Amino acid sequence: MTRVHNFSAGPAALPQPVLEKAQSQLLDIAGTGRSIMEMSHRSALYSEVDHQAKVRLRDLLGLGSEFEIMFLQGGASSQFMMLPMNFLEEEHTAGYLDTGRWSAKAITEARRFGQVDVLFSSEDDAYRRVPEAGTFEVDPQWTYLHYTSNNTVAGTQFPYEPHAGEVPLACDASSDLLSRAITPDTYGLIYAGAQKNVGPAGVTIVIIRRDFLERSRVSGEIPTILRYRTHAEKIFNTPPVFNVYMVGLVLEWLQEQGGVAHFEELSHRKAGLIYEEIDRDGFYEGAVEAGSRSLMNVTFRLADRALEERFLEEASEEKLMGLKGHRSVGGVRASLYNAVPLASAEALAQFMRSFREQYG
Ligand code: PMP
């Protein structure tokens, strides 16, 4: 068996020890003679799996008891709709920062339910930047301010948490949750599809502050399963049990490795290695503005575009996989989520150097 250097943008690399533990428990978990997939989601064992995952997430992010955690389905894309469905009415307004393909989709869904103020957009600049801190004005009347902390496609990331005063922040953290510390109290809601930094595809983590939840609409028009209140109270229906179990294992591994502080530092080192190669001379070109660079998705082009295909081909011969940029951007995208080891970033940096020597 050969595991590759996996730079996939998502579904993405999982920590090998997590996969091994899941493998070892696949036929028999905790002496039950079956896998976690083969028992009731109301069983004591599954309840413990669900509970432990939430305890670990609270610990890792420093979430107090004022936050509820839910493991939902439908991907982060469902949250684009569920958030405004639960909080916006026609006469309400929410602020949105349009920093990428995914923010734009969130805005489209929000407009179905209420008023949307787009206070920043870098669409005309191919989403090559996020706004600088303090350059946008927050209206205290807004129901929430939505932003995408890391823009997976273009490869940008907010280097700060937007300041919204009394207005709760709603954050799509799909591609950087648990890679750096957050200030929980500024958030009303945080959501993330698990398949990048936290586990396999099929479960969406939603964290909601209780006083924000209490402001959600109590409208009979919202289908039961799409109300946050439904899921905050209890496990409402059959959850994606295996995915939640896997998320729990990843969270356990994150804790063992040293938690968010460790991964924050590691992310700087891994991304730093690649950006160093990009900035060495004009052979490679960063795809986004320097002040907006993502530590999770490093995007770049080769100055000689004709060489890009060869770069990707030769990289895959070296077992450096998943590097092709998103079809809307092209070029190269190296995703460096928590489960991507430093050794993989080093291997990619080394490859970039030798490719430059050969073709530069
Ligand atoms: N938001 C961001 C930042 C993403 O990167 C993605 C997926 N790549 C999504 C939302 C959509 O997630 P899902 O496919 O889970 O609906």
Short mmCIF file of C-alpha atoms and ligand atoms in Angstrom, two decimals:
data_model
loop_
_atom_site.label_atom_id
_atom_site.label_comp_id
_atom_site.label_asym_id
_atom_site.label_seq_id
_atom_site.Cartn_x
_atom_site.Cartn_y
_atom_site.Cartn_z
CA MET A 1 0.00 0.00 0.00
CA THR A 2 1.25 3.48 -0.88
CA ARG A 3 -0.49 6.53 0.52
CA VAL A 4 0.01 9.62 -1.62
CA HIS A 5 0.64 13.25 -0.72
CA ASN A 6 -2.98 14.36 -0.80
CA PHE A 7 -3.67 18.03 -1.59
CA SER A 8 -7.32 17.51 -2.50
CA ALA A 9 -9.59 20.50 -1.85
CA GLY A 10 -12.37 18.28 -0.56
CA PRO A 11 -13.29 15.65 0.20
CA ALA A 12 -9.76 15.83 1.51
CA ALA A 13 -7.04 13.94 3.33
CA LEU A 14 -7.95 12.30 6.63
CA PRO A 15 -5.37 11.58 9.34
CA GLN A 16 -3.97 8.10 8.81
CA PRO A 17 -4.30 7.13 12.51
CA VAL A 18 -8.00 8.00 12.28
CA LEU A 19 -8.49 5.76 9.26
CA GLU A 20 -6.62 2.98 11.00
CA LYS A 21 -8.73 3.29 14.13
CA ALA A 22 -11.93 3.26 12.07
CA GLN A 23 -10.65 0.20 10.24
CA SER A 24 -9.89 -1.59 13.50
CA GLN A 25 -13.42 -0.89 14.77
CA LEU A 26 -15.24 -1.62 11.53
CA LEU A 27 -16.37 -5.13 12.38
CA ASP A 28 -16.69 -4.74 16.12
CA ILE A 29 -16.83 -1.50 18.05
CA ALA A 30 -16.44 -1.70 21.83
CA GLY A 31 -17.16 -5.42 21.95
CA THR A 32 -20.67 -5.03 20.50
CA GLY A 33 -19.99 -7.41 17.63
CA ARG A 34 -21.03 -4.81 15.04
CA SER A 35 -19.99 -1.51 13.56
CA ILE A 36 -21.32 1.87 14.58
CA MET A 37 -23.29 1.82 11.29
CA GLU A 38 -25.26 -1.21 12.38
CA MET A 39 -26.98 -0.08 15.53
CA SER A 40 -29.68 2.36 16.56
CA HIS A 41 -28.85 6.03 16.69
CA ARG A 42 -30.72 5.96 20.03
CA SER A 43 -28.37 3.30 21.44
CA ALA A 44 -26.23 4.15 24.45
CA LEU A 45 -23.08 3.70 22.38
CA TYR A 46 -24.10 6.03 19.58
CA SER A 47 -25.38 8.60 22.08
CA GLU A 48 -21.93 8.54 23.62
CA VAL A 49 -20.25 8.94 20.20
CA ASP A 50 -22.43 11.98 19.49
CA HIS A 51 -21.88 13.42 22.97
CA GLN A 52 -18.11 12.92 22.93
CA ALA A 53 -17.75 14.54 19.52
CA LYS A 54 -19.58 17.60 20.84
CA VAL A 55 -17.50 17.71 24.02
CA ARG A 56 -14.31 17.57 21.95
CA LEU A 57 -15.49 20.28 19.58
CA ARG A 58 -16.38 22.52 22.52
CA ASP A 59 -12.97 21.93 24.01
CA LEU A 60 -11.08 22.57 20.76
CA LEU A 61 -12.92 25.79 19.90
CA GLY A 62 -13.43 27.03 23.46
CA LEU A 63 -17.22 27.01 23.13
CA GLY A 64 -19.15 27.67 26.32
CA SER A 65 -22.47 26.12 27.27
CA GLU A 66 -24.25 29.00 25.51
CA PHE A 67 -23.53 27.25 22.21
CA GLU A 68 -25.49 24.36 20.75
CA ILE A 69 -23.82 21.97 18.33
CA MET A 70 -25.71 20.08 15.64
CA PHE A 71 -24.59 17.48 13.14
CA LEU A 72 -26.82 18.01 10.12
CA GLN A 73 -27.05 16.78 6.55
CA GLY A 74 -27.35 18.54 3.24
CA GLY A 75 -23.84 19.98 3.14
CA ALA A 76 -22.76 23.53 3.76
CA SER A 77 -24.90 24.39 0.73
CA SER A 78 -28.04 23.64 2.75
CA GLN A 79 -26.90 26.15 5.32
CA PHE A 80 -26.92 28.84 2.61
CA MET A 81 -30.71 28.38 2.65
CA MET A 82 -31.38 27.27 6.23
CA LEU A 83 -29.76 30.31 7.85
CA PRO A 84 -31.91 32.93 6.07
CA MET A 85 -34.98 30.68 6.18
CA ASN A 86 -34.74 30.62 9.97
CA PHE A 87 -33.76 34.23 10.55
CA LEU A 88 -34.83 36.51 7.72
CA GLU A 89 -38.27 37.80 6.94
CA GLU A 90 -39.15 40.06 4.05
CA GLU A 91 -38.62 43.23 6.06
CA HIS A 92 -35.35 42.04 7.64
CA THR A 93 -31.91 42.67 6.27
CA ALA A 94 -28.71 40.69 6.62
CA GLY A 95 -25.25 41.86 5.61
CA TYR A 96 -23.12 39.64 3.36
CA LEU A 97 -19.49 39.89 2.33
CA ASP A 98 -19.09 38.51 -1.18
CA THR A 99 -15.61 37.05 -1.29
CA GLY A 100 -16.02 34.04 -3.52
CA ARG A 101 -18.04 31.49 -5.32
CA TRP A 102 -19.53 30.08 -2.12
CA SER A 103 -20.42 33.47 -0.61
CA ALA A 104 -22.19 34.32 -3.85
CA LYS A 105 -24.27 31.17 -3.57
CA ALA A 106 -25.13 32.01 0.04
CA ILE A 107 -26.28 35.48 -1.10
CA THR A 108 -28.49 34.00 -3.83
CA GLU A 109 -30.28 31.84 -1.26
CA ALA A 110 -30.64 34.63 1.31
CA ARG A 111 -32.39 36.83 -1.26
CA ARG A 112 -35.21 34.30 -1.41
CA PHE A 113 -36.14 35.14 2.17
CA GLY A 114 -35.30 38.75 2.95
CA GLN A 115 -33.23 41.81 2.16
CA VAL A 116 -29.52 41.41 1.59
CA ASP A 117 -26.93 44.16 1.85
CA VAL A 118 -23.78 43.15 0.01
CA LEU A 119 -21.28 45.50 1.59
CA PHE A 120 -18.23 44.21 -0.20
CA SER A 121 -17.64 42.19 -3.34
CA SER A 122 -14.42 41.22 -5.04
CA GLU A 123 -16.25 39.43 -7.86
CA ASP A 124 -15.01 41.94 -10.45
CA ASP A 125 -11.48 41.17 -9.35
CA ALA A 126 -11.93 37.41 -9.79
CA TYR A 127 -12.30 37.13 -6.00
CA ARG A 128 -8.59 37.73 -5.55
CA ARG A 129 -9.02 39.47 -2.21
CA VAL A 130 -11.02 39.80 0.95
CA PRO A 131 -11.81 43.26 2.39
CA GLU A 132 -9.30 44.89 4.68
CA ALA A 133 -10.33 45.09 8.31
CA GLY A 134 -12.40 48.17 9.13
CA THR A 135 -13.21 49.03 5.51
CA PHE A 136 -16.87 48.09 5.63
CA GLU A 137 -19.66 49.51 7.71
CA VAL A 138 -21.96 47.35 9.74
CA ASP A 139 -25.59 48.38 10.15
CA PRO A 140 -26.71 47.61 13.70
CA GLN A 141 -30.17 46.76 12.30
CA TRP A 142 -28.93 43.69 10.44
CA THR A 143 -30.12 40.31 11.61
CA TYR A 144 -26.62 38.95 11.08
CA LEU A 145 -23.46 39.53 9.07
CA HIS A 146 -22.41 36.56 6.93
CA TYR A 147 -18.91 35.90 5.72
CA THR A 148 -16.87 33.01 4.37
CA SER A 149 -13.75 32.79 6.49
CA ASN A 150 -11.79 30.86 3.87
CA ASN A 151 -12.55 30.91 0.17
CA THR A 152 -11.69 27.45 -1.06
CA VAL A 153 -11.82 28.15 -4.78
CA ALA A 154 -9.80 31.35 -5.21
CA GLY A 155 -7.55 30.64 -2.24
CA THR A 156 -8.20 33.64 -0.01
CA GLN A 157 -8.81 33.80 3.72
CA PHE A 158 -9.78 36.52 6.17
CA PRO A 159 -6.67 37.19 8.25
CA TYR A 160 -8.98 38.59 10.95
CA GLU A 161 -12.50 38.05 12.27
CA PRO A 162 -14.82 40.83 11.04
CA HIS A 163 -15.92 43.23 13.73
CA ALA A 164 -19.69 43.46 13.72
CA GLY A 165 -20.42 45.02 17.11
CA GLU A 166 -23.77 43.80 18.39
CA VAL A 167 -24.65 42.15 15.09
CA PRO A 168 -24.03 38.39 15.31
CA LEU A 169 -21.58 36.98 12.82
CA ALA A 170 -22.68 34.03 10.70
CA CYS A 171 -19.69 32.24 9.27
CA ASP A 172 -19.21 29.63 6.59
CA ALA A 173 -16.04 28.03 7.97
CA SER A 174 -16.21 24.98 5.71
CA SER A 175 -12.59 25.13 4.68
CA ASP A 176 -10.81 26.43 7.78
CA LEU A 177 -12.75 25.32 10.85
CA LEU A 178 -10.33 24.13 13.55
CA SER A 179 -7.25 25.38 11.73
CA ARG A 180 -7.03 28.49 13.90
CA ALA A 181 -8.43 30.03 17.04
CA ILE A 182 -11.73 31.88 16.92
CA THR A 183 -13.49 34.32 19.23
CA PRO A 184 -16.69 32.34 19.88
CA ASP A 185 -18.73 35.13 21.43
CA THR A 186 -18.82 37.21 18.26
CA TYR A 187 -20.65 34.43 16.40
CA GLY A 188 -24.34 33.73 16.26
CA LEU A 189 -23.77 30.77 14.00
CA ILE A 190 -20.87 28.89 12.42
CA TYR A 191 -21.29 26.13 9.88
CA ALA A 192 -18.93 23.86 8.02
CA GLY A 193 -19.21 20.85 5.77
CA ALA A 194 -16.93 18.30 7.44
CA GLN A 195 -15.17 17.05 4.32
CA LYS A 196 -12.17 19.38 4.40
CA ASN A 197 -10.84 19.84 7.89
CA VAL A 198 -13.01 17.64 10.09
CA GLY A 199 -14.03 14.37 8.53
CA PRO A 200 -15.76 12.70 5.63
CA ALA A 201 -18.44 14.24 3.41
CA GLY A 202 -22.01 13.81 4.54
CA VAL A 203 -22.18 15.70 7.80
CA THR A 204 -22.37 19.44 8.35
CA ILE A 205 -21.34 20.93 11.66
CA VAL A 206 -23.56 23.77 12.85
CA ILE A 207 -22.70 25.74 15.96
CA ILE A 208 -25.32 28.20 17.16
CA ARG A 209 -25.39 30.57 20.11
CA ARG A 210 -28.52 30.02 22.15
CA ASP A 211 -29.60 33.66 22.33
CA PHE A 212 -29.27 33.86 18.54
CA LEU A 213 -31.27 30.66 18.16
CA GLU A 214 -33.97 32.21 20.31
CA ARG A 215 -34.30 34.99 17.76
CA SER A 216 -35.04 32.52 14.97
CA ARG A 217 -38.48 32.59 13.42
CA VAL A 218 -41.15 30.43 15.01
CA SER A 219 -43.03 30.16 11.78
CA GLY A 220 -45.16 27.15 11.01
CA GLU A 221 -44.20 27.69 7.40
CA ILE A 222 -40.67 26.43 7.99
CA PRO A 223 -40.62 22.65 7.50
CA THR A 224 -39.83 20.95 10.81
CA ILE A 225 -36.57 19.41 9.65
CA LEU A 226 -35.28 22.77 8.41
CA ARG A 227 -35.71 24.57 11.74
CA TYR A 228 -32.61 24.96 13.87
CA ARG A 229 -34.86 24.71 16.94
CA THR A 230 -35.78 21.16 15.96
CA HIS A 231 -32.17 19.99 15.98
CA ALA A 232 -31.00 22.01 18.97
CA GLU A 233 -33.47 20.25 21.24
CA LYS A 234 -32.48 16.67 20.48
CA ILE A 235 -31.31 14.28 17.80
CA PHE A 236 -34.40 14.69 15.66
CA ASN A 237 -34.01 12.00 13.05
CA THR A 238 -31.42 9.44 11.98
CA PRO A 239 -28.12 11.30 11.74
CA PRO A 240 -25.26 10.27 9.43
CA VAL A 241 -23.93 8.01 12.18
CA PHE A 242 -20.71 6.84 10.55
CA ASN A 243 -19.76 10.39 9.56
CA VAL A 244 -20.36 11.72 13.06
CA TYR A 245 -18.28 8.85 14.43
CA MET A 246 -15.47 9.75 12.00
CA VAL A 247 -15.70 13.42 12.97
CA GLY A 248 -15.34 12.31 16.60
CA LEU A 249 -12.17 10.39 15.75
CA VAL A 250 -10.71 13.36 13.88
CA LEU A 251 -11.50 15.66 16.82
CA GLU A 252 -9.83 13.21 19.21
CA TRP A 253 -6.76 13.20 16.97
CA LEU A 254 -6.71 17.01 16.82
CA GLN A 255 -6.74 17.11 20.63
CA GLU A 256 -3.95 14.54 20.90
CA GLN A 257 -1.79 16.52 18.48
CA GLY A 258 -2.05 19.69 20.54
CA GLY A 259 -5.35 21.26 19.53
CA VAL A 260 -6.09 24.33 17.47
CA ALA A 261 -2.97 26.24 18.61
CA HIS A 262 -0.77 23.44 17.26
CA PHE A 263 -2.57 23.34 13.91
CA GLU A 264 -2.56 27.10 13.58
CA GLU A 265 1.20 27.14 13.91
CA LEU A 266 1.56 24.14 11.60
CA SER A 267 -0.65 25.79 8.96
CA HIS A 268 1.64 28.82 8.89
CA ARG A 269 4.64 26.57 8.40
CA LYS A 270 3.10 24.41 5.69
CA ALA A 271 1.65 27.31 3.67
CA GLY A 272 4.82 29.33 4.28
CA LEU A 273 6.89 26.69 2.51
CA ILE A 274 4.75 26.92 -0.62
CA TYR A 275 4.42 30.71 -0.64
CA GLU A 276 8.18 30.95 -0.27
CA GLU A 277 8.58 29.04 -3.54
CA ILE A 278 5.91 31.14 -5.23
CA ASP A 279 7.67 34.36 -4.23
CA ARG A 280 11.20 33.24 -5.10
CA ASP A 281 11.14 34.73 -8.59
CA GLY A 282 8.66 35.09 -11.43
CA PHE A 283 8.49 31.40 -12.36
CA TYR A 284 5.38 30.87 -10.22
CA GLU A 285 2.72 33.52 -9.63
CA GLY A 286 0.42 33.70 -6.62
CA ALA A 287 -3.19 33.69 -7.81
CA VAL A 288 -4.48 36.13 -5.17
CA GLU A 289 -3.43 39.33 -3.42
CA ALA A 290 -0.68 38.78 -0.89
CA GLY A 291 -2.65 40.21 2.06
CA SER A 292 -5.55 37.83 1.42
CA ARG A 293 -3.63 34.59 0.99
CA SER A 294 -5.16 31.45 2.41
CA LEU A 295 -3.24 29.11 4.67
CA MET A 296 -5.61 26.31 3.65
CA ASN A 297 -5.78 26.56 -0.14
CA VAL A 298 -2.62 27.89 -1.74
CA THR A 299 -3.38 28.86 -5.33
CA PHE A 300 -0.82 29.73 -7.97
CA ARG A 301 -0.12 29.79 -11.69
CA LEU A 302 2.98 29.13 -13.70
CA ALA A 303 4.08 32.29 -15.49
CA ASP A 304 4.37 30.11 -18.59
CA ARG A 305 0.80 28.78 -18.64
CA ALA A 306 1.80 26.15 -21.18
CA LEU A 307 3.83 24.43 -18.47
CA GLU A 308 0.94 23.97 -16.06
CA GLU A 309 -0.25 20.66 -17.42
CA ARG A 310 3.26 19.28 -17.33
CA PHE A 311 3.65 20.51 -13.75
CA LEU A 312 0.54 18.60 -12.69
CA GLU A 313 1.56 15.48 -14.63
CA GLU A 314 5.04 15.35 -13.18
CA ALA A 315 3.70 16.12 -9.71
CA SER A 316 1.39 13.13 -9.88
CA GLU A 317 4.34 10.95 -10.92
CA GLU A 318 5.88 12.02 -7.59
CA LYS A 319 2.62 11.06 -5.80
CA LEU A 320 1.68 14.70 -5.25
CA MET A 321 -2.06 14.44 -5.92
CA GLY A 322 -5.13 16.66 -6.06
CA LEU A 323 -3.26 19.78 -7.17
CA LYS A 324 -5.33 20.87 -10.15
CA GLY A 325 -6.86 24.29 -9.57
CA HIS A 326 -10.64 24.71 -9.56
CA ARG A 327 -11.98 24.80 -13.11
CA SER A 328 -13.02 28.45 -12.69
CA VAL A 329 -9.49 29.54 -11.73
CA GLY A 330 -7.14 27.07 -13.40
CA GLY A 331 -3.52 26.68 -12.38
CA VAL A 332 -2.55 24.89 -9.22
CA ARG A 333 -4.27 24.64 -5.83
CA ALA A 334 -2.55 22.94 -2.92
CA SER A 335 -4.99 22.35 -0.08
CA LEU A 336 -3.19 22.06 3.22
CA TYR A 337 -5.88 21.13 5.71
CA ASN A 338 -5.06 19.84 9.19
CA ALA A 339 -4.61 16.23 8.11
CA VAL A 340 -1.98 17.13 5.48
CA PRO A 341 1.37 16.50 7.15
CA LEU A 342 4.28 18.92 7.08
CA ALA A 343 6.18 16.29 5.07
CA SER A 344 3.67 16.65 2.22
CA ALA A 345 4.17 20.43 2.10
CA GLU A 346 7.93 19.86 2.13
CA ALA A 347 7.64 17.37 -0.72
CA LEU A 348 5.62 19.84 -2.77
CA ALA A 349 8.06 22.70 -2.10
CA GLN A 350 10.93 20.43 -3.13
CA PHE A 351 9.09 19.45 -6.30
CA MET A 352 8.43 23.12 -7.13
CA ARG A 353 12.14 23.83 -6.81
CA SER A 354 13.25 20.98 -9.04
CA PHE A 355 10.55 21.76 -11.63
CA ARG A 356 11.78 25.36 -11.76
CA GLU A 357 15.37 24.20 -12.15
CA GLN A 358 14.38 21.97 -15.03
CA TYR A 359 12.10 24.34 -16.93
CA GLY A 360 12.93 27.82 -15.63
N1 PMP B 1 -18.62 26.71 1.46
C1 PMP B 1 -17.32 26.53 1.20
C2 PMP B 1 -16.35 27.55 1.70
C3 PMP B 1 -16.90 25.42 0.46
O1 PMP B 1 -15.60 25.26 0.19
C4 PMP B 1 -17.85 24.48 0.01
C5 PMP B 1 -17.49 23.23 -0.74
N2 PMP B 1 -16.33 23.16 -1.37
C6 PMP B 1 -19.19 24.72 0.29
C7 PMP B 1 -19.55 25.82 1.04
C8 PMP B 1 -20.25 23.78 -0.18
O2 PMP B 1 -20.23 22.66 0.62
P1 PMP B 1 -21.09 21.36 0.38
O3 PMP B 1 -20.54 20.72 -0.85
O4 PMP B 1 -20.86 20.59 1.63
O5 PMP B 1 -22.50 21.77 0.21
#
